[in-house]
Coordinates of C-alpha atoms in Angstrom, one line a residue:
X1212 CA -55.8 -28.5 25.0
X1213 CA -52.6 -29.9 23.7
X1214 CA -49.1 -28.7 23.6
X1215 CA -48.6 -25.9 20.9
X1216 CA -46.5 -27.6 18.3
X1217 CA -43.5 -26.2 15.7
X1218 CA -43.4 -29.1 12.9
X1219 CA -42.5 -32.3 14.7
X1220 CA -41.5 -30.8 18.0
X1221 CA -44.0 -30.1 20.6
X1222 CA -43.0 -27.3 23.7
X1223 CA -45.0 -26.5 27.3
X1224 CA -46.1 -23.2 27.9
X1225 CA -43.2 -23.0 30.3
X1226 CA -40.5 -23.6 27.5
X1227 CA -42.3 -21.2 25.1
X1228 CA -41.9 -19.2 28.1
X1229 CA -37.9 -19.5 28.3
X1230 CA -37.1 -19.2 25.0
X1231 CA -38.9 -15.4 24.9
X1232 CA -37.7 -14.5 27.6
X1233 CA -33.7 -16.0 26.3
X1234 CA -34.6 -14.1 22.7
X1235 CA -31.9 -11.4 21.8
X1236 CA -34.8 -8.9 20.6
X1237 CA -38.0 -8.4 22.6
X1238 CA -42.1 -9.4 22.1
X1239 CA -44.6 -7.7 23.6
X1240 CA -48.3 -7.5 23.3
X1241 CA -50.9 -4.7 23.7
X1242 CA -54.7 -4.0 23.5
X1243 CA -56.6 -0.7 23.3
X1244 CA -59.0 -0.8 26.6
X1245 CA -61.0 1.9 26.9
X1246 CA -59.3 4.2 24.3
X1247 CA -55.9 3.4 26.2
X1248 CA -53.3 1.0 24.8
X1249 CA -52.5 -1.4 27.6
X1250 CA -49.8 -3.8 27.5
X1251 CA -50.2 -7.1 28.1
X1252 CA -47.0 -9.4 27.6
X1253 CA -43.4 -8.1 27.3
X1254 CA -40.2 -10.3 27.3
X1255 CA -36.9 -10.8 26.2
X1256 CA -33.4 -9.5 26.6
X1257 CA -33.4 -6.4 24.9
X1258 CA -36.3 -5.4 27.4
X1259 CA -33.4 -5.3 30.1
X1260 CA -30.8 -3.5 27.3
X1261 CA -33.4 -0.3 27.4
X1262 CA -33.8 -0.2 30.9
X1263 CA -36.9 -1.4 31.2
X1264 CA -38.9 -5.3 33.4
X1265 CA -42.0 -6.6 32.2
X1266 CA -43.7 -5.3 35.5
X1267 CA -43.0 -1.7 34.5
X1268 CA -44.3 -2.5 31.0
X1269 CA -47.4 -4.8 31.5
X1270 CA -50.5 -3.8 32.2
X1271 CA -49.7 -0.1 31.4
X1272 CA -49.4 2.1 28.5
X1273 CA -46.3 4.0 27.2
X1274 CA -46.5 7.1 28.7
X1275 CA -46.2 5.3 32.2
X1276 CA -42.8 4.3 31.4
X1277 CA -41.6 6.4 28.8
X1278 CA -41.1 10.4 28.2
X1279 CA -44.2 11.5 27.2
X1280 CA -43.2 13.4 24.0
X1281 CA -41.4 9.6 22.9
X1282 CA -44.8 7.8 24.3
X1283 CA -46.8 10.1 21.8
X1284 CA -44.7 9.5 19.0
X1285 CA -45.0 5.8 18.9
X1286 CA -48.8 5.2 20.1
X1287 CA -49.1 7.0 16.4
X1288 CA -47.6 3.2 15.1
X1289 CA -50.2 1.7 17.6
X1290 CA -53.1 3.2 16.5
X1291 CA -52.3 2.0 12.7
X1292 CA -51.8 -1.6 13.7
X1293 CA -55.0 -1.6 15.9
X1294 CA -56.7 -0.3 12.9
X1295 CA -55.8 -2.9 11.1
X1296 CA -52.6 -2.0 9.2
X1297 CA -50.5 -4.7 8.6
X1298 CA -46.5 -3.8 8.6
X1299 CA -46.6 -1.2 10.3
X1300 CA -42.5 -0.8 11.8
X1301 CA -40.8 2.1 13.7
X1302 CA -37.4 2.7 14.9
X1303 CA -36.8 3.8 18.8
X1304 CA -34.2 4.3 21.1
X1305 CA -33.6 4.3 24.9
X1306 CA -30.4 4.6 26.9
X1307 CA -28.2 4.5 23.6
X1308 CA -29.6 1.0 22.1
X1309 CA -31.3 1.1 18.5
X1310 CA -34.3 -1.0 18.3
X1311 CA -36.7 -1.5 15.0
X1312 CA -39.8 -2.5 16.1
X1313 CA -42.6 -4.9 14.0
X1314 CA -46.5 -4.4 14.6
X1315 CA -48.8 -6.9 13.5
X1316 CA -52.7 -6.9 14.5
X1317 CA -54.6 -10.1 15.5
X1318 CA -57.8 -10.6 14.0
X1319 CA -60.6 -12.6 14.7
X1320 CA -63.9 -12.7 12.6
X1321 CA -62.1 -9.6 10.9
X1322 CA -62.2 -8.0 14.1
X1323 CA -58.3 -6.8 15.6
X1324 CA -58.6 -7.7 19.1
X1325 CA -54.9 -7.5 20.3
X1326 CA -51.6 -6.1 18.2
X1327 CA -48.3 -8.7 18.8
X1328 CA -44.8 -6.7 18.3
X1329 CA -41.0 -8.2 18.1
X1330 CA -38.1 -6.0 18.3
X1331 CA -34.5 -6.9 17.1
X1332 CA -31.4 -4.4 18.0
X1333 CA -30.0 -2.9 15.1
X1334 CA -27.4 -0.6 17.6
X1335 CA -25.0 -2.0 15.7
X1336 CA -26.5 -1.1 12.5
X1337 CA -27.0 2.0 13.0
X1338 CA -23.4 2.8 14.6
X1339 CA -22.1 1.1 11.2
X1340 CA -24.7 3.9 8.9
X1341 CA -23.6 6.8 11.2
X1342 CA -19.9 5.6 10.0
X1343 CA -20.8 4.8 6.4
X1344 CA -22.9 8.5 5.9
X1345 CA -19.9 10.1 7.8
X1346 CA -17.4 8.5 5.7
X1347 CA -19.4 9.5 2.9
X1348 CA -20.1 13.0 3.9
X1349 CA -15.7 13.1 4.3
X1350 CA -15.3 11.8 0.9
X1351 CA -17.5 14.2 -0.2
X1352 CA -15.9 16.9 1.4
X1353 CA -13.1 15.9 -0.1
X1354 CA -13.7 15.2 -3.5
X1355 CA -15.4 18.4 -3.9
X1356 CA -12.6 21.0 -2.0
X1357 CA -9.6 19.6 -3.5
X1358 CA -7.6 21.6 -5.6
X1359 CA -6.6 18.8 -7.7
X1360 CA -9.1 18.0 -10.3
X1361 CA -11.3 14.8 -9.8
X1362 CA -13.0 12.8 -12.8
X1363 CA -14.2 9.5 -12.2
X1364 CA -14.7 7.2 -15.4
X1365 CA -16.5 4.0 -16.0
X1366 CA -15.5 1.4 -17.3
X1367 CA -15.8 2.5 -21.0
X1368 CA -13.6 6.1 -20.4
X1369 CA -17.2 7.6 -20.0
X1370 CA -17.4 10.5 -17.7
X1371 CA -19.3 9.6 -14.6
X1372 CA -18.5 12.8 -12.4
X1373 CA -15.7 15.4 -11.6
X1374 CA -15.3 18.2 -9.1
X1375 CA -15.0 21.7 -9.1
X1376 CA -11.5 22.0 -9.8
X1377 CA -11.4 19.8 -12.7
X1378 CA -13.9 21.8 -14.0
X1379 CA -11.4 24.9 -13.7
X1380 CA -8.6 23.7 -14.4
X1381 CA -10.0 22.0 -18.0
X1382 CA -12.7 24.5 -18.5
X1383 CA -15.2 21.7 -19.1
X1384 CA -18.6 22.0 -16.5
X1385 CA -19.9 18.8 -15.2
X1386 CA -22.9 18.6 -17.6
X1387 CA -20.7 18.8 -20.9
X1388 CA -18.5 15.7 -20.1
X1389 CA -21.2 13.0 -18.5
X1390 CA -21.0 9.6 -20.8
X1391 CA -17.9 11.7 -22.7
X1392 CA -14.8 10.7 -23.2
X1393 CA -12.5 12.1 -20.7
X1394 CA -10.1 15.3 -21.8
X1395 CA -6.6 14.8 -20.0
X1396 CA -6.1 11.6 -21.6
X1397 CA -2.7 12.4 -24.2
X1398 CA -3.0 11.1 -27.6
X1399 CA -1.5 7.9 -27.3
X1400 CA -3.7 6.9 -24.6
X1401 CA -7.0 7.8 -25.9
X1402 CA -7.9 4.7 -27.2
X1403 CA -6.3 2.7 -24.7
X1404 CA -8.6 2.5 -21.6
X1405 CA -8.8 -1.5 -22.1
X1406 CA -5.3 -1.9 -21.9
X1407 CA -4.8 0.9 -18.8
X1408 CA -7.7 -1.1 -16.8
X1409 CA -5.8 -4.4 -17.9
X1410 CA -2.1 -2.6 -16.3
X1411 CA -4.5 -1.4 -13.4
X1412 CA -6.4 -4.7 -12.7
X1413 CA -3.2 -6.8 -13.0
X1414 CA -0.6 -4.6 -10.7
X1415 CA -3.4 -3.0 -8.2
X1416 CA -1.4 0.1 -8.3
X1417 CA -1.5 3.4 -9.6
X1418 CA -0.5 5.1 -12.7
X1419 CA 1.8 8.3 -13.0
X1420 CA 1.6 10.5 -15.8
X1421 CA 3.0 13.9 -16.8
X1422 CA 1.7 15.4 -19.8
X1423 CA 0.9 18.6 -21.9
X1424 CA -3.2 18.9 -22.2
X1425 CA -5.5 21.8 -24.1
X1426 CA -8.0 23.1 -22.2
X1427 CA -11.8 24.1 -23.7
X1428 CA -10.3 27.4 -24.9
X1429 CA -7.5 25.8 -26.9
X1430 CA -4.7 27.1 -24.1
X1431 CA -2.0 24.2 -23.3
X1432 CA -1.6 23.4 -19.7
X1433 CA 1.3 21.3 -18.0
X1434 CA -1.0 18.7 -15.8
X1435 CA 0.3 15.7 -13.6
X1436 CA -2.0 13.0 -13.7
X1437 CA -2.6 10.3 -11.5
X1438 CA -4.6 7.3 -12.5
X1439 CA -6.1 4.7 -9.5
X1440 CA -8.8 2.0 -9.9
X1441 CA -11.8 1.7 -7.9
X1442 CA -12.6 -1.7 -6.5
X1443 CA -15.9 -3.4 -5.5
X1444 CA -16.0 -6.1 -2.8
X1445 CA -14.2 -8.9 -5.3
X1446 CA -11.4 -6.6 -5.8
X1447 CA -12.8 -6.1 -9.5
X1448 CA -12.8 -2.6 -11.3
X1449 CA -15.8 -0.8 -11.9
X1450 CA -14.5 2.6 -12.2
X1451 CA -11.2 4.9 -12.3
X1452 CA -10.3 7.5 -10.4
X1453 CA -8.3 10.2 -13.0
X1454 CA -6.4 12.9 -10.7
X1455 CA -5.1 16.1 -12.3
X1456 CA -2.6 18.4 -11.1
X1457 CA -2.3 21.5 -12.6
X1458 CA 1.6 22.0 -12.6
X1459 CA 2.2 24.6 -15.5
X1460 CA 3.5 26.8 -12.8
X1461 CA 6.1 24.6 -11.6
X1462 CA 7.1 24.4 -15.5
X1463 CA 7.8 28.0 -15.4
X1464 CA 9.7 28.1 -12.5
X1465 CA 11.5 25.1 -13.8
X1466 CA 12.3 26.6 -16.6
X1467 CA 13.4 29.8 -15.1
X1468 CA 16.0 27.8 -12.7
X1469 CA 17.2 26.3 -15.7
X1470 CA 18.0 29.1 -17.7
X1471 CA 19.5 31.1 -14.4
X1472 CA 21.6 27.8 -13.9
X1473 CA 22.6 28.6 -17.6
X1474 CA 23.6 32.4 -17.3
X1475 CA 25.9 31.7 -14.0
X1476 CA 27.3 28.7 -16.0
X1477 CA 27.9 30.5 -19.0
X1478 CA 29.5 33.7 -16.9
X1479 CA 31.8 31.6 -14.6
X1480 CA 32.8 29.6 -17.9
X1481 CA 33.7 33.0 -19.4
X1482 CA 37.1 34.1 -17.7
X1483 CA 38.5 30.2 -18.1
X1484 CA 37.5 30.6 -22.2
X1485 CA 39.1 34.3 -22.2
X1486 CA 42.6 32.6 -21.0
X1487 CA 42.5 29.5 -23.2
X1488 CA 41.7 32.1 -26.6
X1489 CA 44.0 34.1 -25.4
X1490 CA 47.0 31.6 -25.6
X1491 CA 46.2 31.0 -29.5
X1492 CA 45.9 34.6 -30.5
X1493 CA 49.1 35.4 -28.9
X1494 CA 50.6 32.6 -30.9
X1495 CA 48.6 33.8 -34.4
X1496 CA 49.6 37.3 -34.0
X1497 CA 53.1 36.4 -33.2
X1498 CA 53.4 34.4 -36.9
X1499 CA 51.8 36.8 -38.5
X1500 CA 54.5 39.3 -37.2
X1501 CA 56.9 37.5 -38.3
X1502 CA 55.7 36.8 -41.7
X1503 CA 54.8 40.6 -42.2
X1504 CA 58.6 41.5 -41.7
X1505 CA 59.6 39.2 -44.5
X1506 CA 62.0 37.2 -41.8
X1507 CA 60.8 33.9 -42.3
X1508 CA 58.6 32.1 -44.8
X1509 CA 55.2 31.9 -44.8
X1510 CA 54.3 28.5 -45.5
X1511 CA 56.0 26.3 -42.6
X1512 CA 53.7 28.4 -39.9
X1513 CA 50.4 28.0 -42.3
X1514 CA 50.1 24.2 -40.3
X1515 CA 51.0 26.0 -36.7
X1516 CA 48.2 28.8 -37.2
X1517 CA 45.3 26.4 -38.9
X1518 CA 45.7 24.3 -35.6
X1519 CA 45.3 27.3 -33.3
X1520 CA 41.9 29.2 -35.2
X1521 CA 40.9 25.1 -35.2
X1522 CA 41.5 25.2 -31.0
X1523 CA 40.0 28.4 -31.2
X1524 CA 36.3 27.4 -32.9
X1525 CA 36.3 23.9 -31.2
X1526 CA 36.2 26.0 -27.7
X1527 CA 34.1 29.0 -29.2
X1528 CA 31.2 26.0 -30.3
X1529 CA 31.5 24.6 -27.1
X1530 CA 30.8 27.7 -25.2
X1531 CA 27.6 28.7 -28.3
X1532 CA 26.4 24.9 -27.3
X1533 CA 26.0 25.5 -23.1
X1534 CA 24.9 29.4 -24.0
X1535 CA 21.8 28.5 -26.5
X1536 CA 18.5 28.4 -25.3
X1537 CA 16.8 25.4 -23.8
X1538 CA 15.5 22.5 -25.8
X1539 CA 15.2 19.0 -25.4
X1540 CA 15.4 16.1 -27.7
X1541 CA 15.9 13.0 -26.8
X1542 CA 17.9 10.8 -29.7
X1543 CA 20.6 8.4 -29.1
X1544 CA 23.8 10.2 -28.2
X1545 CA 27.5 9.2 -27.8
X1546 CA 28.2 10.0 -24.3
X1547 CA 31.9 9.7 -24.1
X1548 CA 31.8 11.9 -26.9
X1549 CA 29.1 14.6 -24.8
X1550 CA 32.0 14.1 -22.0
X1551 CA 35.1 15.0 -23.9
X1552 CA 33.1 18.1 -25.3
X1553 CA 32.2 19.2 -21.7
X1554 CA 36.4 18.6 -20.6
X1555 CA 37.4 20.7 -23.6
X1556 CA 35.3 23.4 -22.5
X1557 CA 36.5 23.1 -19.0
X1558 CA 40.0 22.0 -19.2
X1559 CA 41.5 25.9 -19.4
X1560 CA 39.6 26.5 -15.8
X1561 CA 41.3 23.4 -15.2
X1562 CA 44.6 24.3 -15.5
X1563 CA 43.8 27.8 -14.0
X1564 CA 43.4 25.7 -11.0
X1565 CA 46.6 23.0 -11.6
X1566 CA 43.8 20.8 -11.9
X1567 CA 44.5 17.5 -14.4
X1568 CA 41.1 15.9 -15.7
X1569 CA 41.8 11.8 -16.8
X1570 CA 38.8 10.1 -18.8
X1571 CA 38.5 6.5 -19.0
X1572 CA 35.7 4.8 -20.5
X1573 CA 35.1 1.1 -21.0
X1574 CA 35.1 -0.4 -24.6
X1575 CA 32.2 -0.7 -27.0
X1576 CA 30.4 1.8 -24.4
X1577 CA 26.9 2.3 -25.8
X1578 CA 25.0 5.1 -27.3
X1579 CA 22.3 6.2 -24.4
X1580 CA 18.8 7.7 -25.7
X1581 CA 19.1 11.3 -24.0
X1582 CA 18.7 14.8 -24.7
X1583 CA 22.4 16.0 -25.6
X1584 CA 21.7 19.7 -24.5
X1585 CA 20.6 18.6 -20.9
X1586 CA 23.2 16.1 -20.5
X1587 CA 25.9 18.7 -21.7
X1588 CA 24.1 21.0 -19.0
X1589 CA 24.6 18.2 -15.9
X1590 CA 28.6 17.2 -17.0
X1591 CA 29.2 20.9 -16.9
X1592 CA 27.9 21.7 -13.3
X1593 CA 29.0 18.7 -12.0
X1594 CA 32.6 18.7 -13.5
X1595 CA 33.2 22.6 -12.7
X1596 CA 31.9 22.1 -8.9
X1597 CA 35.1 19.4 -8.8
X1598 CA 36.9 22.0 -10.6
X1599 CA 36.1 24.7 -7.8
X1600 CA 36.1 22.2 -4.5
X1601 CA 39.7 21.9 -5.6
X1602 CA 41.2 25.4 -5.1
X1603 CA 45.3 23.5 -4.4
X1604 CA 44.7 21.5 -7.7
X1605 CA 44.7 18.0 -8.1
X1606 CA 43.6 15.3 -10.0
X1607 CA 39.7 14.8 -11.6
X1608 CA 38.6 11.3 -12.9
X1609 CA 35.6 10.3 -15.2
X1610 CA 34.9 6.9 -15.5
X1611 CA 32.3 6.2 -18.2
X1612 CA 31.1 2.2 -17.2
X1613 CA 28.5 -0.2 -18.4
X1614 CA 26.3 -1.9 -15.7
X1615 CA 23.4 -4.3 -16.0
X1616 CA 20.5 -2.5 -18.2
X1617 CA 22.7 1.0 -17.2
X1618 CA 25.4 3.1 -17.9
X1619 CA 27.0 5.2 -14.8
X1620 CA 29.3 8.2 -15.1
X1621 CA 31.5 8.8 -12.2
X1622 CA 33.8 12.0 -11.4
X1623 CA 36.0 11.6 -8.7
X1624 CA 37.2 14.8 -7.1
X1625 CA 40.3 15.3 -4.7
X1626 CA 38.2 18.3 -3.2
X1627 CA 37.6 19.4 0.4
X1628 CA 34.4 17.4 0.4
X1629 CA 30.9 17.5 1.8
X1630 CA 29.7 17.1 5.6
X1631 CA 27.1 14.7 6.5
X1632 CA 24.4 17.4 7.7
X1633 CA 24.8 18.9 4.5
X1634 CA 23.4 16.2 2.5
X1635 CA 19.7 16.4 3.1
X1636 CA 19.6 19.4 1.5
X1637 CA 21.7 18.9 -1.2
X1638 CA 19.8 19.6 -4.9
X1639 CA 17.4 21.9 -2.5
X1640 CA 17.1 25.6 -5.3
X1641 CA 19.5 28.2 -3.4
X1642 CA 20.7 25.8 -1.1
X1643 CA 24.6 26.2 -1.5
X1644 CA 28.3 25.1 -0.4
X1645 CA 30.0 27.5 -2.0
X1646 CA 30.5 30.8 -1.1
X1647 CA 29.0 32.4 -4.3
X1648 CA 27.1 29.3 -5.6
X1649 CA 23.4 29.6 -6.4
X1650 CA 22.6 26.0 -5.5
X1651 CA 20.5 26.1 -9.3
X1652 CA 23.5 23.5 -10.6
X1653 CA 22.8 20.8 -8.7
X1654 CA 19.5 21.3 -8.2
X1655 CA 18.6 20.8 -12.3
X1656 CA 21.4 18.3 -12.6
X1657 CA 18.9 16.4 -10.1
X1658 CA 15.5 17.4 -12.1
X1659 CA 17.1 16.5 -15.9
X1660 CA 18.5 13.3 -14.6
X1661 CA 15.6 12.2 -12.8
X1662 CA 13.3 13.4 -16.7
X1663 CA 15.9 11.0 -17.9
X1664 CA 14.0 8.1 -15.6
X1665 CA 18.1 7.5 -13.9
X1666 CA 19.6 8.6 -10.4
X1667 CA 22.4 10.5 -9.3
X1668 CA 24.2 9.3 -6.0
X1669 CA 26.8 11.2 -4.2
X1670 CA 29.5 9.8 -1.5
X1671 CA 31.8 12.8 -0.1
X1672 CA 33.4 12.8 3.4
X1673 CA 35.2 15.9 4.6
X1674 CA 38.8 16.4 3.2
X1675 CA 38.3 13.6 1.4
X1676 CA 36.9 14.3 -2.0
X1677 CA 33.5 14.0 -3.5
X1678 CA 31.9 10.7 -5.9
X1679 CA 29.1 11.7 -8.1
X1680 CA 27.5 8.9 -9.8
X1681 CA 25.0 9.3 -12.9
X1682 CA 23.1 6.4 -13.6
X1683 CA 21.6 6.5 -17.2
X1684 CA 19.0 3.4 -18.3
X1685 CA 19.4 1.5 -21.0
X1686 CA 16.3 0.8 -23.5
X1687 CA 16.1 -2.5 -25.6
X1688 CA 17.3 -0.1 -28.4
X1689 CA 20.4 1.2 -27.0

């Protein structure tokens, strides 16, 4: 008999032999004698991985070696190979290694006379699908108890799935919105989803959005939205995540800070506007005195009077302007103008205080797209905390400067100034330096600058004075 040969290579027995028993996996052999299955050959490494030597395997059956429970279990594979089955494959596992195990029966004349099994290790395998289902299961968990809402689109908008929250918050179920287009997009996005998956695709990051959103009943709700691709292996996107935020709450309380902040503006503003009206009255009644007695002539104070009812409604419109209710509308605005509204208001608390208030701005200063109210609002607190950090008077300064693709306004304060701890918490709602301060002012001067996509900065140092710095952008239309 000649050497068994594998295409133009020919091998001994004894090198068959060594490369079994070198294999990773394991072969092994078995035959059913007298209605027991009785190995015959076993080799290879994972033999020794399990625990097990070809002497405690060959020439015995499983239950010999293995629990007896396990042993019954897999002579069930056995019997459907020696029966003629072909394919027939289990998984097992001994002393924590996986192992999948083939079964093929030998025939001869149609007749199975012996069953030849390999076995590979898939422990790693299965330590990688135990991570993969438990990764699953935690996104699962996840995606279904948050209390943000969760839709996740195809590529076309369509509505592939969303959770239980999203289904509160919009009202929509599950089974209404599958292969719809999604609900929290706004108007002007609605028929973008080409060009958001374009923005998406091209920057690999994620997309904020705050907007106003009906839900199934027709009620408006204030929603945060965050928009985030998802990625397959290539790093192309298949889907997006959409998550919402329910933040009408927030809106309320926002809106309730903002018009305390109003009412403790408008009643500290009250006793410095009482003294500056009261100067021109004084002066009216006194003409009108005089012309009632017939001591003078009327006409040469006619000019003297106009000017002080004039004083009088500039102030009086000034004070209506901060004192109205909230509303925002964003137009280009005059901001030096905005300024030298807000120091005519403030300039009799000024001078209450021995305070002098200097504006300079630069020329040609630009008109900024803002919402006059809300601007008006930030000048004011900011300008009458310099006013108060100053209680031995002084000197204020507003500097109105154009900066690359921004405008910054700066007041400069000879005040007793800020401490470093106290920084962190500066713009924090209550959070005060002042003994009968709300800590409201700051805090919306932080909230209507930052809706006006610029930055306040502050640099204080104690006994020193106080910088605030209000950086505005500039659009292409500005």
């Amino acid at each position: 008999m000649g050497k068994p040969t594998f295409g133009l290579v020919e091998y001994s027995q004894e090198e068959l032999m060594e490369m079994l028993l070198e294999q990773q996996g394991m072969t092994f052999k078995f035959k059913k004698i007298e209605g027991r299955f009785i190995h015959t050959f076993c080799t290879g490494q994972l033999l020794g991985k399990i625990g097990l030597t070809p002497q405690q395997v060959v020439g015995r059956e499983l239950k010999e070696f293995l629990r007896e429970d396990f042993a019954a279990a897999k002579e069930e594979y056995y019997s459907q190979a020696w029966e003629g089955k072909e394919d027939v494959s289990y998984e097992g596992e001994l002393l924590g290694v996986s192992y999948l195990a083939s079964l093929r029966p030998v025939k001869r004349h149609g007749k199975v006379v012996e069953v030849i099994a390999s076995c590979v290790d898939i422990t790693e395998r299965k330590v990688s699908e135990k991570e993969l289902t438990e990764t699953k299961e935690l996104l699962e968990s996840l995606f279904e108890s948050s209390v943000d809402g969760i839709c996740i689109m195809d590529t076309s908008g369509g509505v592939i799935r969303i959770n239980e929250a999203f289904e509160n918050i919009y009202g929509w179920k599950n089974a209404e919105l599958i292969g719809r287009p999604a609900p929290m997009f706004p108007a002007h996005l609605e028929n973008r989803i080409d060009e958001i998956y374009n923005h998406l695709n091209a920057n690999k990051k994620v997309i904020h959005l705050e907007t106003i959103r009906p839900r199934k009943d027709g009620e408006n709700i204030h929603v945060f939205l965050t928009l985030a691709p998802i990625q397959d292996a290539e790093e192309n996107i298949i889907a997006l995540t959409v998550i919402t935020r329910d933040i009408s709450e927030r809106k309320k309380l926002e809106d309730f800070y903002r018009k305390a902040d109003k009412l403790n503006a408008v009643g500290q503003l009250a006793a410095g506007l009482a003294h500056e009206i009261r100067n021109p009255l004084t002066s009216l009644r006194g003409f009108l005195q005089i012309m009632q007695s017939g001591r003078a002539e009327k006409g040469e104070y006619y000019d003297i009077m106009l000017s002080k009812i004039d004083r009088i409604n500039s102030i009086v419109n000034e004070f209506l302007v901060i004192a109205k209710p909230y509303q925002s509308n964003a137009q280009k605005n005059d901001l030096v103008r905005i300024l030298q509204s807000v120091v005519t208001l403030l300039e009799a608390q000024a001078a209450l205080n021995n305070i002098n208030i200097a504006t300079e701005a630069d020329d040609d200063f630009p008109q900024v797209v803002c919402s006059e109210m809300e601007i008006k609002q930030v000048f004011v607190n900011i300008l009458k905390n310099a006013i108060e950090a100053m209680p031995r008077g002084g000197d204020i300064r507003i500097q109105a400067s154009v900066l690359q693709g921004s405008v910054r306004i700066r007041f400069i304060d000879q005040g007793e100034g800020i401490s470093e701890k106290q920084f962190p918490r500066l713009g924090e709602p209550f959070y005060t330096t002042k003994e009968k301060g709300t800590g409201l002012g700051l805090m919306m001067c932080y909230k209507i600058i930052g809706d006006h996509k610029g930055e306040i900065s502050i640099d204080s140092a104690l006994s020193k004075g106080t910088t605030f710095d209000i950086m505005l952008p500039l659009t292409s239309d500005s």
